[in-house]
Short mmCIF file of C-alpha atoms and ligand atoms in Angstrom, two decimals:
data_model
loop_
_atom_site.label_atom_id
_atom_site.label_comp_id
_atom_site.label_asym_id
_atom_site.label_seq_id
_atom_site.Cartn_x
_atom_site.Cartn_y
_atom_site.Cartn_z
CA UNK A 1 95.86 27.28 205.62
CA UNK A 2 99.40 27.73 204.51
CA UNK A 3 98.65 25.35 201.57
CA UNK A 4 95.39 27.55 200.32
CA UNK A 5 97.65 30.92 200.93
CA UNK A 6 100.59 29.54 198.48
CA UNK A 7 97.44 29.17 196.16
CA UNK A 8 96.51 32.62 196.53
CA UNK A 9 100.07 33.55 195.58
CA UNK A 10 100.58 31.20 192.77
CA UNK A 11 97.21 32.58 190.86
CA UNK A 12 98.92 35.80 190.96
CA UNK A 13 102.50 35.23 190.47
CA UNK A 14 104.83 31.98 189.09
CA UNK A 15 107.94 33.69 190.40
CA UNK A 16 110.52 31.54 192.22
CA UNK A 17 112.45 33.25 194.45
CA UNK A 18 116.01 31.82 195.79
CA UNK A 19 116.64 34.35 198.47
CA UNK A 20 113.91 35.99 201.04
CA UNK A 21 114.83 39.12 202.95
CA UNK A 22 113.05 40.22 205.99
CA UNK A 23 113.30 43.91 205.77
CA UNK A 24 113.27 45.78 209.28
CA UNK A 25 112.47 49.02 211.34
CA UNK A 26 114.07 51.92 208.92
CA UNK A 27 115.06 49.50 206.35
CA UNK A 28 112.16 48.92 203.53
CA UNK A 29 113.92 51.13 201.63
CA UNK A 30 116.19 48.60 200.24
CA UNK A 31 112.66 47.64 198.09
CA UNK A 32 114.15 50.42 195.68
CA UNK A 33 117.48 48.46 195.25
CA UNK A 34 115.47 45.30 193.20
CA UNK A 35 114.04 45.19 190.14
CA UNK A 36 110.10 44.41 191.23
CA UNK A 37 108.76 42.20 189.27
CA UNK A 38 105.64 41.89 191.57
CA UNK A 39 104.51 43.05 194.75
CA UNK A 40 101.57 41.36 196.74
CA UNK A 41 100.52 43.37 200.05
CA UNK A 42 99.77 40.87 203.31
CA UNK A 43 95.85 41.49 203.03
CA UNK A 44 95.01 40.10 199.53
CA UNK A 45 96.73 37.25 201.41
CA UNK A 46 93.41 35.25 203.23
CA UNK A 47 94.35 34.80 206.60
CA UNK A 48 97.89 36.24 206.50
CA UNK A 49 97.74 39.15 208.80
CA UNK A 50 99.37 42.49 208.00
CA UNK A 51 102.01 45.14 209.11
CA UNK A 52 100.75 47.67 211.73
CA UNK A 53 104.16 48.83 213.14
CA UNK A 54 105.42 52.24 212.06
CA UNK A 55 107.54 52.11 208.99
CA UNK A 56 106.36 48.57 208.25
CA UNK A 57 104.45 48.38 205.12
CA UNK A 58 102.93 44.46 204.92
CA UNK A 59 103.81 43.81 201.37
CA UNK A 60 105.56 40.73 199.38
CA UNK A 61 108.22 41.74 196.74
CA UNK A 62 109.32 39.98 194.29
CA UNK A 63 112.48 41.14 192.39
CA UNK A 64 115.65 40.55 190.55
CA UNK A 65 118.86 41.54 191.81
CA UNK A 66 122.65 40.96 190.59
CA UNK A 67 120.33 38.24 188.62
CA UNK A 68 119.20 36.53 191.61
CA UNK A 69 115.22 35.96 192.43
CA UNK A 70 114.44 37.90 195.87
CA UNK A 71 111.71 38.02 197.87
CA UNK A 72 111.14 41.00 200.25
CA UNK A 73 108.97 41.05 203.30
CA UNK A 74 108.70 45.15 203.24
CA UNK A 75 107.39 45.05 206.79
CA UNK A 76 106.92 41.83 209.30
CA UNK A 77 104.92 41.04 211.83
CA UNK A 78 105.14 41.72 215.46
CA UNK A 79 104.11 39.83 219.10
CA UNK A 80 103.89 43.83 220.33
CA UNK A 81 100.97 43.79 217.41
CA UNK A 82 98.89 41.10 219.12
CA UNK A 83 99.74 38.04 216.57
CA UNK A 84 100.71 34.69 217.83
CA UNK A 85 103.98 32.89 216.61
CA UNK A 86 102.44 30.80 214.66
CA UNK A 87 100.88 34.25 212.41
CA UNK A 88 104.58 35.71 212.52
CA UNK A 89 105.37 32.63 211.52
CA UNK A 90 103.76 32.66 208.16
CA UNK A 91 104.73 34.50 205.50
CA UNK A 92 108.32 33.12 206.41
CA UNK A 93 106.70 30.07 205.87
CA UNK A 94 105.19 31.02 202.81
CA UNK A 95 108.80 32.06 201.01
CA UNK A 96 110.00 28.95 201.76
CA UNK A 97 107.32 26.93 200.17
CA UNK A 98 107.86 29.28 197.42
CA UNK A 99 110.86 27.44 196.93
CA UNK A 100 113.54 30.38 198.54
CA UNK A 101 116.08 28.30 200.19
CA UNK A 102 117.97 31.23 202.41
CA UNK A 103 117.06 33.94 204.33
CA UNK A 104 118.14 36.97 205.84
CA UNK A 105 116.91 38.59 208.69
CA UNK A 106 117.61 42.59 209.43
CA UNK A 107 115.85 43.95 212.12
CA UNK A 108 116.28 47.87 214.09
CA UNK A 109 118.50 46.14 217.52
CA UNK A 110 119.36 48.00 221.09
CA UNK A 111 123.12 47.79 221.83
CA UNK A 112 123.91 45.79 225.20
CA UNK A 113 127.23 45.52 224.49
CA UNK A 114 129.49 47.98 225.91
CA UNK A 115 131.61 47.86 223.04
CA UNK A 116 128.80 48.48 220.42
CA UNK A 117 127.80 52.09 219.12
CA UNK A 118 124.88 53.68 217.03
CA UNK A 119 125.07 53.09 213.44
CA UNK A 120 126.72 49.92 214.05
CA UNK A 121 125.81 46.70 211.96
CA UNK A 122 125.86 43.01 214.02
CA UNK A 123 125.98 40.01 212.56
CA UNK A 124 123.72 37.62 214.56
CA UNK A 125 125.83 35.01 215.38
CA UNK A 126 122.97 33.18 217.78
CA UNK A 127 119.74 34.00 219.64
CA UNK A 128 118.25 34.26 222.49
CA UNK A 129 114.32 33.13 222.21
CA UNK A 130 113.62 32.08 225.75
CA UNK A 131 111.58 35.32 226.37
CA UNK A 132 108.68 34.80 224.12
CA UNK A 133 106.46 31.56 222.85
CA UNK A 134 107.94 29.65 220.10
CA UNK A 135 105.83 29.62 216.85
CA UNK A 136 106.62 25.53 217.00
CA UNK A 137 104.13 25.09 219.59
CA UNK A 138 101.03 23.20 218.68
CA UNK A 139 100.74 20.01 216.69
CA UNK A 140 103.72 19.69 214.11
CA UNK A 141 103.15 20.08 210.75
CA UNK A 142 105.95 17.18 209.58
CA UNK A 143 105.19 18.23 205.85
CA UNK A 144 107.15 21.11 207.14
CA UNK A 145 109.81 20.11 209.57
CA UNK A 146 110.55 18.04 212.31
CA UNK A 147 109.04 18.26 215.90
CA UNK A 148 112.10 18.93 217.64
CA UNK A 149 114.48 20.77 215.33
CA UNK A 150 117.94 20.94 216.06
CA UNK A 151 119.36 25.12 216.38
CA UNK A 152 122.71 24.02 217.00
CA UNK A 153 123.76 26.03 213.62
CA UNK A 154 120.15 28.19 213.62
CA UNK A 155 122.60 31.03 212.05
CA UNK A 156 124.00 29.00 209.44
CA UNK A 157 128.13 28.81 209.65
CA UNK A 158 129.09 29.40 206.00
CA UNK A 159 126.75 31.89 205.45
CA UNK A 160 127.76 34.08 208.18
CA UNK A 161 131.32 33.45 207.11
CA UNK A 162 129.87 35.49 203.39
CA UNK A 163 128.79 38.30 205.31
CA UNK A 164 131.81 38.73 207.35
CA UNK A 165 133.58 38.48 204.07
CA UNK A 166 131.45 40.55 202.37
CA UNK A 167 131.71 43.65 204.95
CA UNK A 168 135.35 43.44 205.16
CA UNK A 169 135.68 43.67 201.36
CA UNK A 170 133.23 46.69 200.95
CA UNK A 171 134.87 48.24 204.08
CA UNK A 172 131.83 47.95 205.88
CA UNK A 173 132.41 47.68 209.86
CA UNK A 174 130.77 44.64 211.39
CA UNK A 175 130.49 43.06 214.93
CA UNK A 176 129.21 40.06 216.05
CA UNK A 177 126.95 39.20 219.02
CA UNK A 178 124.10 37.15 220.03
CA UNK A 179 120.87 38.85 219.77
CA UNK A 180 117.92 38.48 222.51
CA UNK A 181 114.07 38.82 221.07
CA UNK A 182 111.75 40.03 223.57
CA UNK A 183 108.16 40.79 223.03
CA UNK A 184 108.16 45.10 223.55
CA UNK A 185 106.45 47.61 222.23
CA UNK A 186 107.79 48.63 225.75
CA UNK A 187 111.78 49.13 225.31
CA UNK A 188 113.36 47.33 228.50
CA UNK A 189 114.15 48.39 231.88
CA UNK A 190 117.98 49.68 233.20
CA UNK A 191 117.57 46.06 235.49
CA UNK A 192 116.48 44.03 232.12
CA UNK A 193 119.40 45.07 230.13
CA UNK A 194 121.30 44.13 233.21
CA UNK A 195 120.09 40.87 233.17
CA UNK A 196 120.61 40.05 229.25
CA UNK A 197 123.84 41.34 229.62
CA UNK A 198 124.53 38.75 232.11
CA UNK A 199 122.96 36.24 230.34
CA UNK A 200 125.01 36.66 227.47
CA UNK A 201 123.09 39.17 224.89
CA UNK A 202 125.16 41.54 223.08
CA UNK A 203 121.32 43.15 221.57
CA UNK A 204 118.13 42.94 221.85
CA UNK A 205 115.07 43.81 219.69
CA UNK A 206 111.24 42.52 219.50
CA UNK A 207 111.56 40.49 216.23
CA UNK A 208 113.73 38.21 214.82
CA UNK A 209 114.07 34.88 216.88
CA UNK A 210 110.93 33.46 216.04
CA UNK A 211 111.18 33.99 212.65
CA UNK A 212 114.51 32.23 213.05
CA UNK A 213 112.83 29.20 214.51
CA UNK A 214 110.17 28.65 211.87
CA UNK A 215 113.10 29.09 209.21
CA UNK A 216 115.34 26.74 210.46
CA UNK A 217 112.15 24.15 211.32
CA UNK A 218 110.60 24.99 207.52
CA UNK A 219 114.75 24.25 206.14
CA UNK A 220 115.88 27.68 205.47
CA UNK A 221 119.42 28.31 206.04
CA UNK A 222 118.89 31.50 208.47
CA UNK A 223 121.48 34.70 208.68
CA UNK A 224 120.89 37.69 210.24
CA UNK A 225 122.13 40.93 210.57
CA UNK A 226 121.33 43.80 213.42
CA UNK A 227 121.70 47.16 212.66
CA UNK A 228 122.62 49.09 216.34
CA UNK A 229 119.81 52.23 216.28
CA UNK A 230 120.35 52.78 219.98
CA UNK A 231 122.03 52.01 223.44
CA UNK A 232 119.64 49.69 224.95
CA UNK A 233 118.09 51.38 228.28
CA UNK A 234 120.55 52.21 231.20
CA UNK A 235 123.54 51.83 228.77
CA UNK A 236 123.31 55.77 228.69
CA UNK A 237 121.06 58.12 230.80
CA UNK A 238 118.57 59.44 227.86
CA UNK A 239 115.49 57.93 227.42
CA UNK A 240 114.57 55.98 224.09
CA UNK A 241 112.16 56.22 221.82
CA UNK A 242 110.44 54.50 218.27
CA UNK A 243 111.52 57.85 216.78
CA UNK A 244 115.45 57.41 217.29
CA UNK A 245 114.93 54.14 215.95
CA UNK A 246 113.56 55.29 212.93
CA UNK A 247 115.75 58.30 212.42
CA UNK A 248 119.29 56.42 213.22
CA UNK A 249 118.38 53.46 211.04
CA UNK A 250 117.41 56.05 208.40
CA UNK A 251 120.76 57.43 208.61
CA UNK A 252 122.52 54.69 207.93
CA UNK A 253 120.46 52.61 205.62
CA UNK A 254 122.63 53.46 202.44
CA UNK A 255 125.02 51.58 204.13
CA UNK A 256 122.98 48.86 205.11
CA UNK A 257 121.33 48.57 201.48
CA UNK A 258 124.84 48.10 199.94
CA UNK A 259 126.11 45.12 202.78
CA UNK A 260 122.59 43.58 201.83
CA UNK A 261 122.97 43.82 198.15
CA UNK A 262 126.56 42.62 197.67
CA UNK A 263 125.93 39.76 200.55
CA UNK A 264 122.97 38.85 198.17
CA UNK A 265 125.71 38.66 194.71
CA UNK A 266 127.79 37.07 197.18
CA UNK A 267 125.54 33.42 198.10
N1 HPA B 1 115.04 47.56 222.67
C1 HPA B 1 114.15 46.77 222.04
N2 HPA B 1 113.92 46.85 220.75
C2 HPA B 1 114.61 47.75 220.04
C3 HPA B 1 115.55 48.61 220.63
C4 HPA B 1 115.77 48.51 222.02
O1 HPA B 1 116.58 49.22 222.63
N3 HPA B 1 116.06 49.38 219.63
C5 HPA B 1 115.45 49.01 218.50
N4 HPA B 1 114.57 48.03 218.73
#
């Protein structure tokens, strides 16, 4: 399948990206920030399923920027949309075999951590996937990766090391924290974000970690980067909703185009 799908994309398009960005909730507008070269929505893709989620719009791009080859994903896929792993799994896939070697993650993230405010940007420094099915399950495809691949360093070290860098240079705040993936669209109880806290998540989000599996397994070196839209449930009394999400991340998506963009100069 994967194999016939890079086919699809080679008739239409030679271009070899070095970098792949997973655009998130509120952030597709970074698309404007590259020079497209080509864009190839998710349905002319045979079998690749496509963006439903708000915001989201299921699209390749493929762009220069600061001289470097990207690839966007301007909208991902979602367990809360009824795909399995393994079709989340994909197009992440499919950027790798396109011969991108890194990739960064953003996704919309609900602040556990007392510490953490709205409008804040974390760096994810590890996950938490224990919540939902890993897209690894099934036979192994060893063309791809290894059956049991080490995540030890699944947010790779020197990378993360750039992007700390990177922020403190453009004066860009950034914390740190482990982020928890968890399979929505409801957002979690008061007694869930209890629990994660306890168990050591600083956010937590319904993307992300299983794209960071296939990435590592597929040999992508993986970084990430959360950008805080809300207090996760409990942390304050009000209630939360998919439009604060959208709104806060809208707010402060100049911000997050510009840590993206000079991270992407930067590796
Ligand atoms: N919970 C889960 N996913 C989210 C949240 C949240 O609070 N905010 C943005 N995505």
């Amino acid at each position: 399948m994967l194999q016939k799908q890079l086919e699809i994309i080679r008739n239409i398009t030679d271009f070899e990206p070095e970098i792949a960005i997973v655009l998130g909730s509120g952030l597709g507008g970074f698309a404007d920030k590259v020079d497209i070269v080509k864009t190839i929505d998710y349905s002319e893709i045979e079998g690749l399923k496509t963006s439903t989620a708000p915001g989201h719009k299921g699209r390749f791009i493929f762009g220069r920027t600061d001289d470097k080859n990207v690839v966007l994903m301007q909208g991902r896929l979602h367990l809360y949309e009824g795909y399995k792993p393994q079709e989340i799994a994909a197009p992440v896939r499919l950027m790798r075999l396109l011969g991108a070697k890194k990739l960064i993650l953003t996704n919309a993230a609900g602040g556990i951590n007392k510490s953490f405010n709205v409008g804040d940007f974390m760096l994810i420094s590890d996950h938490i996937s224990s919540f939902v099915p890993s897209p690894l399950i099934g036979a192994n495809d060893d063309a791809l990766g290894e059956r049991f691949p080490d995540m030890s360093n699944a947010y790779d070290k020197e990378l993360q090391a750039i992007i700390k860098k990177t922020a403190y240079s453009n004066d860009i705040p950034l914390k740190s924290g482990v982020y928890c993936q968890l399979s929505g669209p409801q957002f979690e109880t008061p007694a869930e974000i209890r629990m994660l806290s306890a168990l050591g998540a600083d956010a937590c989000g319904m993307s992300t970690a299983i794209e960071a599996i296939a990435a590592v397994h597929c040999g992508f070196k993986v970084c990430g980067i959360s950008l805080i839209t809300n207090l996760a449930c409990g942390i304050l009394d009000n209630p939360l909703s998919g439009e604060e999400v959208i709104e806060t991340a809208a707010k402060v998506a100049p911000t997050f185009e510009k840590l993206i963009i000079e991270t992407v100069k930067a590796i």
